[in-house]
Coordinates of C-alpha atoms in Angstrom, one line a residue:
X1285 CA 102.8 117.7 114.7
X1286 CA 102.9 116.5 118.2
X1287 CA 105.1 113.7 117.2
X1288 CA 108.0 116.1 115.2
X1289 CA 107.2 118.2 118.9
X1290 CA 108.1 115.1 120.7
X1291 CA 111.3 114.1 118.5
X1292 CA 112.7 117.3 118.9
X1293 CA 112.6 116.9 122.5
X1294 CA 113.8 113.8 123.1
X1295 CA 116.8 114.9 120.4
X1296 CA 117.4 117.5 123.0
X1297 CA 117.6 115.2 125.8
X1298 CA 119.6 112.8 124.0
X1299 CA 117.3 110.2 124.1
X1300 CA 118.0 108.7 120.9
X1301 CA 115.8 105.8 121.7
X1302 CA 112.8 107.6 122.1
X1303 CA 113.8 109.9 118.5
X1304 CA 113.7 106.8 117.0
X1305 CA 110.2 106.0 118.2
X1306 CA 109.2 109.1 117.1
X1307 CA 110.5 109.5 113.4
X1308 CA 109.1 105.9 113.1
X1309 CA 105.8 107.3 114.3
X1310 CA 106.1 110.4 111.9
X1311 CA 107.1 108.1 109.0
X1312 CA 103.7 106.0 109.7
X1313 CA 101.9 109.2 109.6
X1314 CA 102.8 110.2 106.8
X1315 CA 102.2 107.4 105.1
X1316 CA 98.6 107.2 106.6
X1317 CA 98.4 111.3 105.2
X1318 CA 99.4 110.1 101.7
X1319 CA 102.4 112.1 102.1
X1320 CA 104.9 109.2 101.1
X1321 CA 107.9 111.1 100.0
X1322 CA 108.3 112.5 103.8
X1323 CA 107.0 108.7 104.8
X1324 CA 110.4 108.2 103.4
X1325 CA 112.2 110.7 105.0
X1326 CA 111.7 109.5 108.5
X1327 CA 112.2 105.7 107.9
X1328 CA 115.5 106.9 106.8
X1329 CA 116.6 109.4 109.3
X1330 CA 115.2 106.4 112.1
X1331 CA 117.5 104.2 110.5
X1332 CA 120.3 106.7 110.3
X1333 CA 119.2 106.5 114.4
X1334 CA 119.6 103.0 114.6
X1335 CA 123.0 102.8 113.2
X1336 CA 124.4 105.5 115.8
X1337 CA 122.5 103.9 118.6
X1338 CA 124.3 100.4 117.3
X1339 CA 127.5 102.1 117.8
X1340 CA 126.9 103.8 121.3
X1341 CA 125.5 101.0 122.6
X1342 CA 128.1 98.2 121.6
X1343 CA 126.6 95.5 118.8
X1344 CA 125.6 93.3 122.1
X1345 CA 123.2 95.6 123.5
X1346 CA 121.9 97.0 120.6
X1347 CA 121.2 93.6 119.2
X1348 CA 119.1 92.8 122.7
X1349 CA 117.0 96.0 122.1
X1350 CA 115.9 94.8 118.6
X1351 CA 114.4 91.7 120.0
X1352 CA 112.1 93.4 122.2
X1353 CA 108.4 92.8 120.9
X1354 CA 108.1 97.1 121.0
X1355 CA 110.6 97.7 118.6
X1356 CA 110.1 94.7 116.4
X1357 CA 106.6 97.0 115.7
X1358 CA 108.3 99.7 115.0
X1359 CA 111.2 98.3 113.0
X1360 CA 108.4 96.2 110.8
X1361 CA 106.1 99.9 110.2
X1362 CA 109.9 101.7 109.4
X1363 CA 110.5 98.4 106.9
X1364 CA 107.3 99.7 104.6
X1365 CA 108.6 102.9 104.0
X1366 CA 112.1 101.9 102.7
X1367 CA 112.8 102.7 98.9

């Protein structure tokens, strides 16, 4: 709960990054509750993320913030859920 709480404020904000985290975090958890239908749901709507992220932040930049070690984790939990 906290973390949907959290996406929805950052979604507010505009802080896309930090949605991301978040729907990667909700996918994980839902994967840990058994739930993996809405496990699903999030790894996609975080990679939906990453894709409008790619294009506000130029294909440079965004290619800098997937090397960092942070995101790598998250990127590597989202990759699980996938179809």
């Amino acid at each position: 709960d906290e973390a949907l709480k959290a996406k929805e404020t950052f979604n507010r904000q505009e802080a896309r990054y930090s949605e991301w985290r978040a729907l990667a975090i909700c996918a994980a958890a839902g994967f840990l509750l058994k739930d993996v239908p809405k496990a699903r749901e999030y790894a996609a709507q975080a990679d939906s993320l990453l894709q409008a992220l790619e294009q506000l932040w130029g294909k440079e930049n965004y290619q800098t913030y997937l090397t960092r070690k942070d995101v790598r984790s998250f990127l590597f939990q989202i990759e699980k859920f996938r179809n």
